[in-house]
Coordinates of C-alpha atoms in Angstrom, one line a residue:
X1 CA -129.2 30.5 -78.5
X2 CA -129.4 30.7 -74.6
X3 CA -130.4 26.9 -73.8
X4 CA -127.4 26.3 -76.1
X5 CA -124.9 27.7 -74.2
X6 CA -126.7 26.6 -70.8
X7 CA -127.7 23.1 -71.3
X8 CA -125.2 20.8 -70.2
X9 CA -123.9 18.4 -72.7
X10 CA -125.3 15.2 -71.3
X11 CA -128.6 16.6 -71.8
X12 CA -129.4 17.9 -68.2
X13 CA -131.6 20.6 -68.5
X14 CA -130.0 24.1 -68.4
X15 CA -129.3 26.0 -65.7
X16 CA -131.0 28.1 -63.6
X17 CA -128.8 31.2 -62.2
X18 CA -131.2 32.4 -60.4
X19 CA -130.7 29.0 -58.0
X20 CA -127.7 30.4 -56.8
X21 CA -126.8 33.4 -54.5
X22 CA -122.7 33.3 -54.7
X23 CA -120.3 32.9 -57.5
X24 CA -116.7 31.4 -57.3
X25 CA -114.4 32.0 -59.9
X26 CA -111.2 31.2 -61.5
X27 CA -109.4 34.2 -62.3
X28 CA -106.3 33.5 -64.6
X29 CA -107.9 32.3 -67.8
X30 CA -111.2 33.7 -66.5
X31 CA -111.4 37.3 -66.0
X32 CA -107.4 37.9 -66.6
X33 CA -106.1 37.0 -70.2
X34 CA -103.3 34.6 -68.7
X35 CA -102.4 33.7 -72.1
X36 CA -101.9 37.0 -73.7
X37 CA -99.7 37.6 -70.2
X38 CA -97.7 34.6 -70.5
X39 CA -97.0 34.8 -74.0
X40 CA -95.9 38.7 -74.0
X41 CA -93.8 38.2 -70.8
X42 CA -91.9 35.1 -72.6
X43 CA -91.2 37.1 -75.9
X44 CA -88.2 39.1 -74.5
X45 CA -86.9 35.9 -73.4
X46 CA -87.1 34.0 -76.8
X47 CA -85.8 36.8 -78.5
X48 CA -82.6 37.1 -76.2
X49 CA -82.1 33.3 -77.0
X50 CA -83.2 33.0 -80.2
X51 CA -85.5 30.7 -79.3
X52 CA -88.3 29.7 -82.1
X53 CA -91.6 28.9 -80.7
X54 CA -94.9 29.5 -81.6
X55 CA -97.4 30.9 -79.2
X56 CA -99.4 27.5 -79.0
X57 CA -96.1 25.8 -78.5
X58 CA -94.9 28.2 -75.9
X59 CA -98.3 28.1 -73.9
X60 CA -98.3 24.1 -74.0
X61 CA -94.9 23.8 -72.6
X62 CA -95.8 26.4 -70.1
X63 CA -99.1 24.2 -68.9
X64 CA -97.0 20.8 -68.4
X65 CA -94.2 23.0 -66.4
X66 CA -96.4 24.7 -64.6
X67 CA -98.8 21.7 -63.5
X68 CA -95.5 19.8 -62.6
X69 CA -94.0 22.7 -60.6
X70 CA -97.4 22.9 -58.9
X71 CA -98.0 19.5 -57.7
X72 CA -94.3 19.2 -56.7
X73 CA -94.2 22.1 -54.5
X74 CA -97.7 22.7 -53.1
X75 CA -96.3 25.0 -50.8
X76 CA -94.3 27.5 -52.9
X77 CA -95.1 31.1 -53.7
X78 CA -96.6 31.6 -57.3
X79 CA -93.4 33.8 -58.1
X80 CA -91.1 30.9 -57.5
X81 CA -93.3 28.8 -59.3
X82 CA -93.3 30.9 -62.4
X83 CA -89.2 31.4 -62.0
X84 CA -88.7 27.4 -62.2
X85 CA -91.0 27.0 -65.3
X86 CA -88.8 29.5 -67.2
X87 CA -85.9 26.8 -66.2
X88 CA -88.2 24.1 -67.4
X89 CA -88.7 25.8 -70.7
X90 CA -85.0 26.6 -71.1
X91 CA -84.4 22.8 -70.6
X92 CA -86.9 22.0 -73.0
X93 CA -86.4 24.3 -75.5
X94 CA -82.7 24.1 -75.5
X95 CA -82.1 27.5 -74.4
X96 CA -80.7 29.3 -71.0
X97 CA -82.2 31.4 -68.5
X98 CA -80.3 34.0 -66.3
X99 CA -81.8 34.3 -62.4
X100 CA -82.5 37.6 -63.9
X101 CA -84.7 36.2 -66.8
X102 CA -86.5 33.8 -64.1
X103 CA -87.3 36.5 -61.5
X104 CA -88.5 38.8 -64.1
X105 CA -90.9 36.1 -65.5
X106 CA -92.0 35.5 -61.8
X107 CA -92.9 38.8 -61.3
X108 CA -95.0 39.3 -64.6
X109 CA -98.6 38.6 -63.4
X110 CA -99.0 41.9 -62.5
X111 CA -98.8 42.8 -66.3
X112 CA -101.1 40.1 -67.2
X113 CA -104.3 41.7 -69.0
X114 CA -107.9 41.5 -68.1
X115 CA -110.3 40.2 -70.6
X116 CA -112.0 43.3 -72.1
X117 CA -115.5 41.9 -70.5
X118 CA -114.5 41.1 -66.9
X119 CA -114.8 44.2 -65.3
X120 CA -118.4 45.1 -66.4
X121 CA -119.7 41.6 -66.2
X122 CA -118.5 41.4 -62.5
X123 CA -119.8 44.9 -62.0
X124 CA -123.1 43.6 -62.9
X125 CA -122.7 40.3 -61.2
X126 CA -121.9 41.9 -57.8
X127 CA -125.2 43.2 -58.1
X128 CA -127.1 39.7 -57.7
X129 CA -124.3 37.7 -56.2
X130 CA -121.6 36.9 -53.8
X131 CA -118.6 37.0 -56.0
X132 CA -115.5 34.7 -54.7
X133 CA -111.9 34.6 -56.1
X134 CA -110.5 30.8 -56.0
X135 CA -106.9 31.4 -57.6
X136 CA -103.6 29.6 -58.0
X137 CA -101.5 32.6 -57.7
X138 CA -100.3 34.6 -54.7
X139 CA -102.0 37.2 -52.9
X140 CA -99.7 40.0 -53.8
X141 CA -100.1 39.3 -57.4
X142 CA -103.4 38.5 -56.8
X143 CA -103.7 42.5 -55.9
X144 CA -102.6 43.9 -59.1
X145 CA -105.0 42.1 -61.1
X146 CA -107.6 42.7 -59.1
X147 CA -107.2 46.5 -59.4
X148 CA -107.8 45.6 -63.5
X149 CA -111.1 43.7 -62.4
X150 CA -112.4 46.5 -60.6
X151 CA -114.8 45.1 -57.7
X152 CA -114.0 43.9 -54.6
X153 CA -114.9 40.1 -54.1
X154 CA -116.5 39.1 -50.9
X155 CA -113.8 36.7 -50.2
X156 CA -110.7 35.6 -51.9
X157 CA -108.6 32.4 -51.8
X158 CA -105.2 32.0 -53.2
X159 CA -102.7 29.5 -53.1
X160 CA -100.7 31.2 -50.1
X161 CA -104.2 30.3 -47.9
X162 CA -104.6 26.8 -49.4
X163 CA -101.3 25.8 -49.0
X164 CA -102.0 23.9 -52.1
X165 CA -102.3 24.3 -55.9
X166 CA -105.3 23.5 -57.7
X167 CA -106.8 20.9 -58.8
X168 CA -106.1 20.0 -55.1
X169 CA -109.7 20.7 -53.3
X170 CA -108.5 23.2 -50.8
X171 CA -109.3 26.3 -52.4
X172 CA -112.9 25.1 -52.7
X173 CA -112.9 24.0 -49.3
X174 CA -112.3 27.1 -48.4
X175 CA -114.2 29.0 -49.8
X176 CA -117.1 27.1 -48.9
X177 CA -116.6 27.3 -45.3
X178 CA -116.0 31.1 -45.4
X179 CA -119.7 31.3 -47.8
X180 CA -121.0 29.3 -44.8
X181 CA -120.0 31.3 -42.3
X182 CA -121.8 34.1 -44.7
X183 CA -124.7 32.1 -44.7
X184 CA -124.7 30.3 -48.4
X185 CA -125.2 26.9 -48.6
X186 CA -123.1 24.9 -51.1
X187 CA -126.1 24.2 -53.3
X188 CA -126.1 28.4 -53.8
X189 CA -123.0 27.9 -55.0
X190 CA -121.8 28.1 -58.5
X191 CA -118.1 28.0 -60.1
X192 CA -117.5 30.0 -62.8
X193 CA -114.2 28.9 -64.6
X194 CA -112.0 28.5 -67.7
X195 CA -109.8 25.8 -66.7
X196 CA -111.5 21.8 -67.1
X197 CA -108.2 20.6 -65.7
X198 CA -107.8 23.2 -62.7
X199 CA -111.5 23.7 -61.8
X200 CA -114.6 21.7 -63.1
X201 CA -112.8 18.5 -61.9
X202 CA -112.3 19.0 -58.4
X203 CA -115.1 21.5 -58.0
X204 CA -117.5 18.7 -59.4
X205 CA -116.0 16.3 -57.4
X206 CA -116.9 18.5 -54.6
X207 CA -120.6 18.4 -55.6
X208 CA -120.7 21.8 -57.1
X209 CA -122.5 22.8 -60.0
X210 CA -120.3 24.5 -62.3
X211 CA -120.4 26.7 -65.4
X212 CA -117.4 26.8 -68.3
X213 CA -116.4 29.7 -69.2
X214 CA -114.7 28.4 -72.7
X215 CA -112.5 31.3 -73.7
X216 CA -110.8 29.0 -76.4
X217 CA -113.8 28.0 -78.1
X218 CA -112.2 30.0 -81.4
X219 CA -109.1 29.2 -80.5
X220 CA -106.5 26.1 -82.2
X221 CA -107.3 22.6 -81.3
X222 CA -105.1 22.0 -77.5
X223 CA -105.7 23.4 -74.7
X224 CA -103.0 26.1 -74.5
X225 CA -101.8 26.9 -71.2
X226 CA -104.0 24.3 -69.5
X227 CA -103.2 20.8 -69.2
X228 CA -105.7 18.0 -70.4
X229 CA -108.5 17.4 -67.8
X230 CA -109.9 13.9 -66.6
X231 CA -113.4 13.4 -68.3
X232 CA -115.7 16.1 -66.9
X233 CA -119.0 17.6 -67.8
X234 CA -119.9 21.2 -66.3
X235 CA -123.4 22.1 -66.2
X236 CA -123.2 24.9 -68.8
X237 CA -121.1 26.7 -71.2
X238 CA -120.4 30.3 -72.2
X239 CA -117.9 31.5 -74.3
X240 CA -117.1 34.4 -72.4
X241 CA -117.9 36.9 -68.9
X242 CA -120.2 38.7 -70.6
X243 CA -122.2 36.3 -72.0
X244 CA -122.7 35.0 -68.4
X245 CA -123.9 38.4 -68.0
X246 CA -126.1 38.5 -70.5
X247 CA -127.4 35.1 -69.8
X248 CA -128.7 36.2 -66.1
X249 CA -130.4 39.3 -67.5
X250 CA -132.3 37.1 -70.0
X251 CA -133.5 34.7 -67.5
X252 CA -134.6 37.5 -65.1
X253 CA -136.4 39.2 -67.8
X254 CA -138.3 35.7 -68.6

């Protein structure tokens, strides 16, 4: 089971987690259950406007709209991106969205829940690694999420800092520069993320090792709120953060 989870699909040897001294994390989709949060935030709007759309349809439409807006408005604050996304969803689904509804959706990140295993896994991993966030949200929104995760990260890079949204490389370049100042070389950094599109593609282009937290492994086909990615092969895969922490325990005990 362990080898199956940690081995890359191209036949390369399994990752040795002991080779790394820092973990960089995507937050939303990896540590915070953004899909559950997105759907919960959209349901008052769909009910008010009698929009008939299933969860997967809403998430796919969200992913298309969010990626378009982030590419077109790389310096816009994330609440503004979300507010615009609701307008785009309204257009696509033949409904209306008021300014108040858009603002409420823009502010909804604070309500998005953490995955049940995130806080415990992070607390364990922090005993062995420097932990860094590279997130597409704004700092104000992330502070609410950070409170749910229960750890103090060694560095936090948000879209505010990067002046761009992933999959642009800005987040990773800033995080690597900050880690270098702390004495951590690039080859000692492992990127941990759910999104192939936002994270694994740019991280691999920068030469980072990556591990895929495949939170949708047991879900319906499709990428949910994450757009389809260019072909990319992560260096390892686990289904949850708890599984990543367990892998570390197992490898240390050998």
